[in-house]
C-alpha angles and dihedrals in degrees: 000000000000113000092000120144120211121182112234092236093060123094119223110184119220111269096034113129116223120190130216124291093011119160115205113182130203126314099007121147119209116188126226096256097045123118116204113193129220120291093012119151123204103186100198143309092025120152120204111186137185124347097344126154119200111197127234117284097013122144123211124193130212123300096013113143115203126187101016121161114280116262091235126115090213091065110100099189099271125154108279134161147230117200120191118190132228127296097008122158114216114185134203119316097001116156126202124178132207122244125272123259091231095054136026092334091212139075113206130199119185132223128290095016125153124210114187124209119315097358116152131215113191131208124299095009122149114209122184132218126293094018121156124206111190121210117311096003111160126196126184127225124297094018116154119207122185129219123293096016121154121202120194125229119290095007119149127206122201120234117274093019118141121215115196123227120280091017124144126214117195126231116282091007117151106213115194098157137061114275117214122233112282089012122143115216120195137165138039107301088024120241132188105268098174138289130315093249093168090054091050092053093046090052090055096247112171118250095244091054091052089054091047092054093046092055094040093054092049089053094045095053101036092114096226087111137010115281095248093047089050091053095081091050091052094047090051092049093056105031095157098047116104091188093055091046089053090051093050092047088057091050095048095048113105111257139177092221139063120245127267103248139177118275114285093243097055143046118239113279124200108188117229087215087073093056124041093178 
């Protein structure tokens, strides 16, 4: 704990592991199994419970509760874990729960993630790197979220849903189906309203690949066949496209949920105004 500062009003239970250069402000409570990485700052009134690991360089704001028991009746009190990656920002009132002893047993948050006020991460979720939860985002148990996903304020994601990398979920959306990589889900219940063109550009995706994905998604969701039966046609149409292959791999992976699709009364539209390429 070299160079660490711990306010005298905070409680650090015996057995907790505190890294170097940690700053723990007033009225925090760190449980006996917690691991606080180097250069972490807990501003004040932060609770870290159970077997919870907070990665190096993360910053946690007041009234966040990390590592609480899963809200799942199947959990019988076994030893489970929450792992939070490096350089995460966790704002006021955020809650994250450990995994359940009858399932994965671990909830995982990647590096460089941002969780705005009152967001919730449920048990057994797997969250990638560079993910942003806006205020009041709620995700159920066993949700998988890929890298570089942005979720708008007040959105809710059903348990067991998969969200592909670089996807965007609009504010107040209720997502009950799997969302393909680069997909943009909007509405309540959420539907596939196009592709996250802005996210593609920010990620450095080449212009030809953006065009490939646009055409591939139109083919995939044209409703003349089922989505999975269309997958082989799409893969064959773009044999040299790594982005399309990635999309089809997502579609052909076994899942517990249906797919987020365009509204029944319209084909998918991807506005040219979103992409000047």
